[in-house]
PDB file of C-alpha atoms in Angstrom:
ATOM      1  CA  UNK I   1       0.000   0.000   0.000  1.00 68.00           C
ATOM      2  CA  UNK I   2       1.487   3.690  -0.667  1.00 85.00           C
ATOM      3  CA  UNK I   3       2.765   6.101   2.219  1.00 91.00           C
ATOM      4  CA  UNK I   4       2.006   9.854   2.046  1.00 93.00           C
ATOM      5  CA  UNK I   5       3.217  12.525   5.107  1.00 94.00           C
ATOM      6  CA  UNK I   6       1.562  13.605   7.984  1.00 92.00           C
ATOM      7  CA  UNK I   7       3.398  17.191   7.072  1.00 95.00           C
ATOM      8  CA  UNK I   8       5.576  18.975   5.110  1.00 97.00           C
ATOM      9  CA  UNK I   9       9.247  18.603   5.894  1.00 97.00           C
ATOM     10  CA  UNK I  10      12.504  20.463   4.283  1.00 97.00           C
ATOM     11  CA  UNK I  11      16.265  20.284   3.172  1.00 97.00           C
ATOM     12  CA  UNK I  12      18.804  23.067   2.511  1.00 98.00           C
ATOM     13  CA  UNK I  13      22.037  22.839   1.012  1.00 97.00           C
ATOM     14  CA  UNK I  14      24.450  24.731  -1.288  1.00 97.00           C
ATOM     15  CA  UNK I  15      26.354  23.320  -4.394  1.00 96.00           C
ATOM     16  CA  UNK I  16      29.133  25.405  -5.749  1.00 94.00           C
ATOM     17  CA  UNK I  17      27.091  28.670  -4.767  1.00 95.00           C
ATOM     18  CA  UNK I  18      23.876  27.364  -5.971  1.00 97.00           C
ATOM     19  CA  UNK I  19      20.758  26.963  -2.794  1.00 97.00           C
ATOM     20  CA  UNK I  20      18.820  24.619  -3.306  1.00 98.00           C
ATOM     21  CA  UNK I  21      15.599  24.646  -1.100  1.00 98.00           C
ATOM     22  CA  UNK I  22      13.667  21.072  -0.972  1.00 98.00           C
ATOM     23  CA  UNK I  23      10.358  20.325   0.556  1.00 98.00           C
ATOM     24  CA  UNK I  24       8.084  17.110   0.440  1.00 98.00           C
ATOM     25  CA  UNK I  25       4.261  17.585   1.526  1.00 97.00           C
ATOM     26  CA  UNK I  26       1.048  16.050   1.245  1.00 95.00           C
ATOM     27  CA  UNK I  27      -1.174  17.154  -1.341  1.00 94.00           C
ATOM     28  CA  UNK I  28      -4.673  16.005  -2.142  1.00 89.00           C
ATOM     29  CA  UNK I  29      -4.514  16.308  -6.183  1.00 92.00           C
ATOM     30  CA  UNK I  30      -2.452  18.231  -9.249  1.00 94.00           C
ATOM     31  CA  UNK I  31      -5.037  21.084  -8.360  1.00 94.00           C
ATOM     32  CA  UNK I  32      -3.406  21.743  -4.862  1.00 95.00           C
ATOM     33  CA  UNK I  33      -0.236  20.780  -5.640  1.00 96.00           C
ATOM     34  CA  UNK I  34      -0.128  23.347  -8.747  1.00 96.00           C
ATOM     35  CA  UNK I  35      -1.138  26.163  -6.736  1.00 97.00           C
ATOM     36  CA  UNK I  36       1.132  25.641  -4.306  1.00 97.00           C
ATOM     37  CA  UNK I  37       4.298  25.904  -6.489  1.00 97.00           C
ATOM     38  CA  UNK I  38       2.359  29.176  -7.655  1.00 97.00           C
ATOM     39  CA  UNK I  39       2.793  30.188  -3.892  1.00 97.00           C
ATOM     40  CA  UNK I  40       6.488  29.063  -3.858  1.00 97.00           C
ATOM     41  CA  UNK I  41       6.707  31.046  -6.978  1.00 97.00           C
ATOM     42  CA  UNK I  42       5.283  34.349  -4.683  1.00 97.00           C
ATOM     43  CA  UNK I  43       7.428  33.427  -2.170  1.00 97.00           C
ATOM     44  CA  UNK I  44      11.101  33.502  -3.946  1.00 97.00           C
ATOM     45  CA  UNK I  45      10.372  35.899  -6.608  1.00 97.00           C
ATOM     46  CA  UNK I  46      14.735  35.954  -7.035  1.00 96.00           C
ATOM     47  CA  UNK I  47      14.976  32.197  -7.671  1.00 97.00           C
ATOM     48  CA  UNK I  48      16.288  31.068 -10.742  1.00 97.00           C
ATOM     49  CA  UNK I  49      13.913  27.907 -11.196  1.00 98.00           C
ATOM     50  CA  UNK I  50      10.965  25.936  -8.927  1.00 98.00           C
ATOM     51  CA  UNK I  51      10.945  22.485  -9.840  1.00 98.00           C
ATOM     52  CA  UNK I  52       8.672  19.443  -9.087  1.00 98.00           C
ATOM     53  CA  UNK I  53       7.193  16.390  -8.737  1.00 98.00           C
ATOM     54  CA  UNK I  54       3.919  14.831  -8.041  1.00 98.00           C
ATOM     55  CA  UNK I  55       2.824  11.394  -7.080  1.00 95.00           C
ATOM     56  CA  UNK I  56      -1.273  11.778  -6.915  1.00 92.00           C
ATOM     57  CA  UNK I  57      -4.432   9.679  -7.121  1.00 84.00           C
ATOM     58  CA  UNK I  58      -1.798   6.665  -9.223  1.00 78.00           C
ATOM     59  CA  UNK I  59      -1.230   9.688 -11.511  1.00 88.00           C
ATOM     60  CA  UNK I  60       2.539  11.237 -11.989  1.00 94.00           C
ATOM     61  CA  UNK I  61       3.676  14.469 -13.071  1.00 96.00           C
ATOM     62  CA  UNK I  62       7.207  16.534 -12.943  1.00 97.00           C
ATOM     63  CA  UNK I  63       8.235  20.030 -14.287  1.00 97.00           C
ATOM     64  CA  UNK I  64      12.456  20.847 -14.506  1.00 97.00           C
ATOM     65  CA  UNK I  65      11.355  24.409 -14.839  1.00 97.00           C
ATOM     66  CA  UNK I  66      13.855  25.474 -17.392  1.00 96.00           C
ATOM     67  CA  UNK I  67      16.599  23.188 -16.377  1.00 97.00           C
ATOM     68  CA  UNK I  68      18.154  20.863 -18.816  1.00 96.00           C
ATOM     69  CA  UNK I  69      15.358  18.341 -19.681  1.00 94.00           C
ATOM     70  CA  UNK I  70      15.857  14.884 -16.719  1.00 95.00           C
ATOM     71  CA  UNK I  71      18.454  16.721 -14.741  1.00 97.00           C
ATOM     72  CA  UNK I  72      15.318  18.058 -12.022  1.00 97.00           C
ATOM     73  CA  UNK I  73      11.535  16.990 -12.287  1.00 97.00           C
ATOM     74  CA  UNK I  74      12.432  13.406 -13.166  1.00 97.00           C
ATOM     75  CA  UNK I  75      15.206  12.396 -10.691  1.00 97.00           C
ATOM     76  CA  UNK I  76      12.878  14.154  -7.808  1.00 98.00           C
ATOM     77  CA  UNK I  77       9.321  11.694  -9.277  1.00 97.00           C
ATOM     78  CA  UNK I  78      11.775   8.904  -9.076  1.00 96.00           C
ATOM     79  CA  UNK I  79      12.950   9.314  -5.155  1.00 96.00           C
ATOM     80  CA  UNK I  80       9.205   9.576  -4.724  1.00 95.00           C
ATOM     81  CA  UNK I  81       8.155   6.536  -6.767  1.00 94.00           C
ATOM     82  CA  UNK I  82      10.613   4.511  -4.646  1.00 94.00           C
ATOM     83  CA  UNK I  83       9.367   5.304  -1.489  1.00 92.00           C
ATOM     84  CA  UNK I  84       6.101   4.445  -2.434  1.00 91.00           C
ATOM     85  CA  UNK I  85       4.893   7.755  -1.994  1.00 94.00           C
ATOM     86  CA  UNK I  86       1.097   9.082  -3.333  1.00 93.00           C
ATOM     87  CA  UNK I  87      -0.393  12.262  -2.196  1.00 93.00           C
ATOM     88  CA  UNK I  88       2.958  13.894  -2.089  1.00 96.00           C
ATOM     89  CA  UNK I  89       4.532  16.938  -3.977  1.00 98.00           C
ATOM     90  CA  UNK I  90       8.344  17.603  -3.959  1.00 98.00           C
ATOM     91  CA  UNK I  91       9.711  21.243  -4.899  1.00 98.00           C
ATOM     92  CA  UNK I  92      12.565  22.097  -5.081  1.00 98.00           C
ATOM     93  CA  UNK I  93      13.544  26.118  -5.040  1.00 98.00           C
ATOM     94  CA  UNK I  94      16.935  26.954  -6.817  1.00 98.00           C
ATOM     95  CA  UNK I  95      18.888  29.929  -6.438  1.00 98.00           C
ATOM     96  CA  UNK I  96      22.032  29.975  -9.012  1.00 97.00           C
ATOM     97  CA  UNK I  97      25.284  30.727  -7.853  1.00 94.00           C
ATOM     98  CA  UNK I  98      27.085  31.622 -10.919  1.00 93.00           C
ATOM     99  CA  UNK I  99      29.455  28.059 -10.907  1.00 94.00           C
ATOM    100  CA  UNK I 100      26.936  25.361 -13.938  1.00 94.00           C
ATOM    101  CA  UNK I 101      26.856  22.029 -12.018  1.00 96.00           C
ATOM    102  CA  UNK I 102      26.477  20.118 -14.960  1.00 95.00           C
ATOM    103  CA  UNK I 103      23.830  17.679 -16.020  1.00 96.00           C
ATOM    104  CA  UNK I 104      25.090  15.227 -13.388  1.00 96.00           C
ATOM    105  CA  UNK I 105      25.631  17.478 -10.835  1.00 96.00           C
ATOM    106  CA  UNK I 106      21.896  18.913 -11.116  1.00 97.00           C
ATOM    107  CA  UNK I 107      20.358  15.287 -10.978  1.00 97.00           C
ATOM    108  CA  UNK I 108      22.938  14.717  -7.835  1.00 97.00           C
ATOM    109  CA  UNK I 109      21.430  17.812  -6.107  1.00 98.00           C
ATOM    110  CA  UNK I 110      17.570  17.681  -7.125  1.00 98.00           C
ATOM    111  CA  UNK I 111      17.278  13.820  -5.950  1.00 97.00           C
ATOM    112  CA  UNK I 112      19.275  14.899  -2.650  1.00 97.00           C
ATOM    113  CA  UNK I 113      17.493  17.819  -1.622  1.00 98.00           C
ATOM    114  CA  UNK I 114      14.016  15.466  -2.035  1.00 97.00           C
ATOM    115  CA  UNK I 115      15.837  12.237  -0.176  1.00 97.00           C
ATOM    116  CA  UNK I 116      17.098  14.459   2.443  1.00 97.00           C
ATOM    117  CA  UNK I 117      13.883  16.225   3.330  1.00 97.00           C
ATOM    118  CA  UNK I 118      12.067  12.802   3.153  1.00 96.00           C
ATOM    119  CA  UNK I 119      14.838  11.671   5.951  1.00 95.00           C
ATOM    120  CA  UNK I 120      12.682  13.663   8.689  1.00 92.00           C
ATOM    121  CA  UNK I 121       9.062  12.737   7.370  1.00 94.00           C
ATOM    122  CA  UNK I 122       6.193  10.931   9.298  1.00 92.00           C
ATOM    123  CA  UNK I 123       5.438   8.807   6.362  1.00 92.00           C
ATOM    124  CA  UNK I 124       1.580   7.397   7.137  1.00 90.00           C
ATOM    125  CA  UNK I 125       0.029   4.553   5.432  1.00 86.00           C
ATOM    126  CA  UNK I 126      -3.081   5.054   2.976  1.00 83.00           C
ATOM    127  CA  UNK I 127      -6.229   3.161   3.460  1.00 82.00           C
ATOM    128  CA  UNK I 128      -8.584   2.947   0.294  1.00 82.00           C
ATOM    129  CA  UNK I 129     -12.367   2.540   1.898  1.00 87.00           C
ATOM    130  CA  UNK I 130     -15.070   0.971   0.276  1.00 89.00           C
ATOM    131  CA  UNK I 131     -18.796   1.821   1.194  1.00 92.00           C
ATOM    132  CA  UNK I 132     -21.378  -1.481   0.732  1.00 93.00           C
ATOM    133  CA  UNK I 133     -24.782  -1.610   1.595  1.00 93.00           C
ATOM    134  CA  UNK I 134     -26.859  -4.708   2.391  1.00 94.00           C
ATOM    135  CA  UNK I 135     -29.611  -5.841   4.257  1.00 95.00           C
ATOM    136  CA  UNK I 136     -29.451  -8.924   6.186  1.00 95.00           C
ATOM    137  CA  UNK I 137     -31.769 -10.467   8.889  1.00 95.00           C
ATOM    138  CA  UNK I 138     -31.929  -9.205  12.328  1.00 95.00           C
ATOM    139  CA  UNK I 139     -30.910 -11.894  13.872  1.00 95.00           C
ATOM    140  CA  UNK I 140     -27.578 -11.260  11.985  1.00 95.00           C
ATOM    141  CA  UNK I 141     -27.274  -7.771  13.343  1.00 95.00           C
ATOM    142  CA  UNK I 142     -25.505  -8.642  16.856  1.00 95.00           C
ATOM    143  CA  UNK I 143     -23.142 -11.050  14.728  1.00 95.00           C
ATOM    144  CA  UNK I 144     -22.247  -8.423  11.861  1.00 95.00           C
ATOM    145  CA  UNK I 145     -21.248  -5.387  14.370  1.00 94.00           C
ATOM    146  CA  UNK I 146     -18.829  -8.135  16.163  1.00 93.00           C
ATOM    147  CA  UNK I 147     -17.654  -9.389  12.810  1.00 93.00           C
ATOM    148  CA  UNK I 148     -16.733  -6.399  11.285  1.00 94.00           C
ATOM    149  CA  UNK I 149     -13.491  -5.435  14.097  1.00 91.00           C
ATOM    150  CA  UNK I 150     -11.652  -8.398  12.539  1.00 92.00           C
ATOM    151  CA  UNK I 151     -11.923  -7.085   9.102  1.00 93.00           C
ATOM    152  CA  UNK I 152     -10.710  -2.805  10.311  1.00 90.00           C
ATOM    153  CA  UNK I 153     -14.234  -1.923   9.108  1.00 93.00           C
ATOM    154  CA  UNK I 154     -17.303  -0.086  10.947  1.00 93.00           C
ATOM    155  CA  UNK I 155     -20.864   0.431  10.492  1.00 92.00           C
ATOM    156  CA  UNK I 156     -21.302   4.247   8.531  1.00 90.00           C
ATOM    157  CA  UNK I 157     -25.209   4.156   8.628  1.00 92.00           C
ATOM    158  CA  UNK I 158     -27.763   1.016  10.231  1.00 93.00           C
ATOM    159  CA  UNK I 159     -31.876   1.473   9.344  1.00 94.00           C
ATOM    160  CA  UNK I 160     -34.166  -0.643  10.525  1.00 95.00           C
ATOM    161  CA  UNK I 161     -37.145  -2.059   8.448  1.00 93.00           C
ATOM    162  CA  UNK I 162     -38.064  -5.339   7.086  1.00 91.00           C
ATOM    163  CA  UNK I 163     -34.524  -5.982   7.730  1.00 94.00           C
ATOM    164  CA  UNK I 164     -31.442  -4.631   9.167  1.00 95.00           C
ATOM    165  CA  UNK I 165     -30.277  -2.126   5.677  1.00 95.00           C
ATOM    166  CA  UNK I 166     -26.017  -1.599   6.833  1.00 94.00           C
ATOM    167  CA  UNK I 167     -23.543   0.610   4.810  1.00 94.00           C
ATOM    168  CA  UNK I 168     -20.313  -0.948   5.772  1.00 94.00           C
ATOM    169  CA  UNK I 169     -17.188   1.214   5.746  1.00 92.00           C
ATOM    170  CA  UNK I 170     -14.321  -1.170   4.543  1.00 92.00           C
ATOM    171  CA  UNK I 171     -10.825  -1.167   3.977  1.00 87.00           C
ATOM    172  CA  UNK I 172     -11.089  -1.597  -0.135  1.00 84.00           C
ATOM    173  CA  UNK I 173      -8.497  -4.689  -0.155  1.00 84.00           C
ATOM    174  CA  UNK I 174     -10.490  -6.305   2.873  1.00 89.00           C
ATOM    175  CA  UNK I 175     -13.968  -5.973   0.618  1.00 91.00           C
ATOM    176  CA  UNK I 176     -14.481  -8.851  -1.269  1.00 91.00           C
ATOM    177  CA  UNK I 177     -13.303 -11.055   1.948  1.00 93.00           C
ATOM    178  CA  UNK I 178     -15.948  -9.485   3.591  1.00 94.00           C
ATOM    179  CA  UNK I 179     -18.788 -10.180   1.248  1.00 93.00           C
ATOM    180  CA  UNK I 180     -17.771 -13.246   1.363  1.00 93.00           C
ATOM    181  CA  UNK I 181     -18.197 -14.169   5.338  1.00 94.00           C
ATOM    182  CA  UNK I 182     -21.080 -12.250   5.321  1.00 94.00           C
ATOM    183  CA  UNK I 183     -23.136 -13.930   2.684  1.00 94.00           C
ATOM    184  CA  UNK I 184     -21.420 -17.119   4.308  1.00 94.00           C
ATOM    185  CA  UNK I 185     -22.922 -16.530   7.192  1.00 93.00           C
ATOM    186  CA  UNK I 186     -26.677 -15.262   5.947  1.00 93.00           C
ATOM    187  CA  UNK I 187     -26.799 -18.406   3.696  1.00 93.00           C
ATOM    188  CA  UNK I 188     -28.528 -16.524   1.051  1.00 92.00           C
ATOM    189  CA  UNK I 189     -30.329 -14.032   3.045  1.00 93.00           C
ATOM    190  CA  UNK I 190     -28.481 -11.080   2.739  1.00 94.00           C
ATOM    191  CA  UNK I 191     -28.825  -8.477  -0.412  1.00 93.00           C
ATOM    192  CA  UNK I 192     -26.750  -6.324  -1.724  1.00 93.00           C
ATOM    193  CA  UNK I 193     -26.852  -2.979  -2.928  1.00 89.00           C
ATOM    194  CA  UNK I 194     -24.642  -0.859  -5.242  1.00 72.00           C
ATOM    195  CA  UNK I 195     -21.200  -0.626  -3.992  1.00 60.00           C
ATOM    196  CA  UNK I 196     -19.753   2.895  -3.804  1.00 57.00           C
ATOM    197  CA  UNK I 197     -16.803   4.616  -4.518  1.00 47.00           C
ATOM    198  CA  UNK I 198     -13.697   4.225  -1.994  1.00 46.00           C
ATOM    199  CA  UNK I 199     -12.369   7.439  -0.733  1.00 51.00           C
ATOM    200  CA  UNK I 200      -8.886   7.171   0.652  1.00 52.00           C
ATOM    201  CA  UNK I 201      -7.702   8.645   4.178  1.00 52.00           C
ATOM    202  CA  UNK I 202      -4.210   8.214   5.877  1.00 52.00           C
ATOM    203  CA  UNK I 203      -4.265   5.363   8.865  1.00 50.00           C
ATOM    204  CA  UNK I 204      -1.495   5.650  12.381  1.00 41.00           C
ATOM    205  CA  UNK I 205       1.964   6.519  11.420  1.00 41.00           C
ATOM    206  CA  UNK I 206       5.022   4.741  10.433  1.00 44.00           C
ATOM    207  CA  UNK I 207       8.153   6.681   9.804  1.00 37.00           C
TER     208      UNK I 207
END
């Protein structure tokens, strides 16, 4: 499962004159992260270039900002990509110094300023949920709210009519097992209802 950050965290170094100012921070889509390199933007109005990456939703994107095209965006998606990162942007603020670094020296600085800012972060694990809906005799009811602790699911809404109608809050990779043990257990009883979209939410942390 992918890891995003419980906050933003930063790096600081200089190469041959040239700051480079890295940060890593959660993001909820391209939306948020776009205006927020707009902000960085505001913010260093000197700098020579604001580079970045995203890892959002599955979906990557990365900008070298007039550097030399794969020396910046690209090495910075990468460090990302192998940490199993989603719901993260990494910038990266430049400030030339006068002294070129060279193609290798830029990739060299862009992937460190990301891996050394990621050296301090609260990474947190992301839970897809699932909503289902069923309805299932009462006599399952009891059963069903004791059943669901064992799968890191909860009841999100319980009416009460001709049978017990449950939307079930599930971890999306524990679904299916779910269904499964419940319709095991109402031997044909229980229907189902559409199944909704999963929205995803960060679970405890784990640096």
């Amino acid at each position: 499962m992918p890891f995003t950050l419980s906050a933003p965290v930063h790096s600081d170094q200089t190469l041959k004159k040239s700051r480079f100012i890295g940060c890593v921070e959660p993001v909820a889509d391209r939306v948020a992260a776009l205006a927020r390199v707009a902000q960085l933007r505001a913010e260093h109005p000197g700098a020579t270039h604001v580079c970045w990456a995203l890892m959002a939703g599955g979906h990557s994107a990365a900008n070298d900002d007039g550097e030399p095209g794969g020396t910046a965006g690209r090495p910075m998606l990468e460090v990302l990509r192998h940490q199993d990162l989603d719901g993260v942007l990494a910038t990266v603020v430049r400030y030339y110094g006068g002294t070129p670094l060279g193609a290798g020296g830029l990739v060299r600085a862009y992937t460190d300023s990301v891996a050394q800012a990621l050296l301090q972060a609260d990474k947190v694990l992301v839970i897809r949920w699932q909503l289902l809906r069923c309805v299932l005799p009462y006599a399952l009811e009891g059963w069903l709210r004791r059943e669901l602790d064992s799968f890191g699911a909860s009841l999100a809404e319980v009416q009460h009519g001709d049978g017990v109608d449950a939307t079930l809050r599930v971890p999306a990779s524990r679904a299916a097992a779910l269904v499964a043990r419940i319709n095991d257990a109402g031997q044909g009883q229980v229907v189902w209802h559409d199944v909704e979209a999963a929205e995803g939410s960060a679970s405890a942390g784990a640096s």
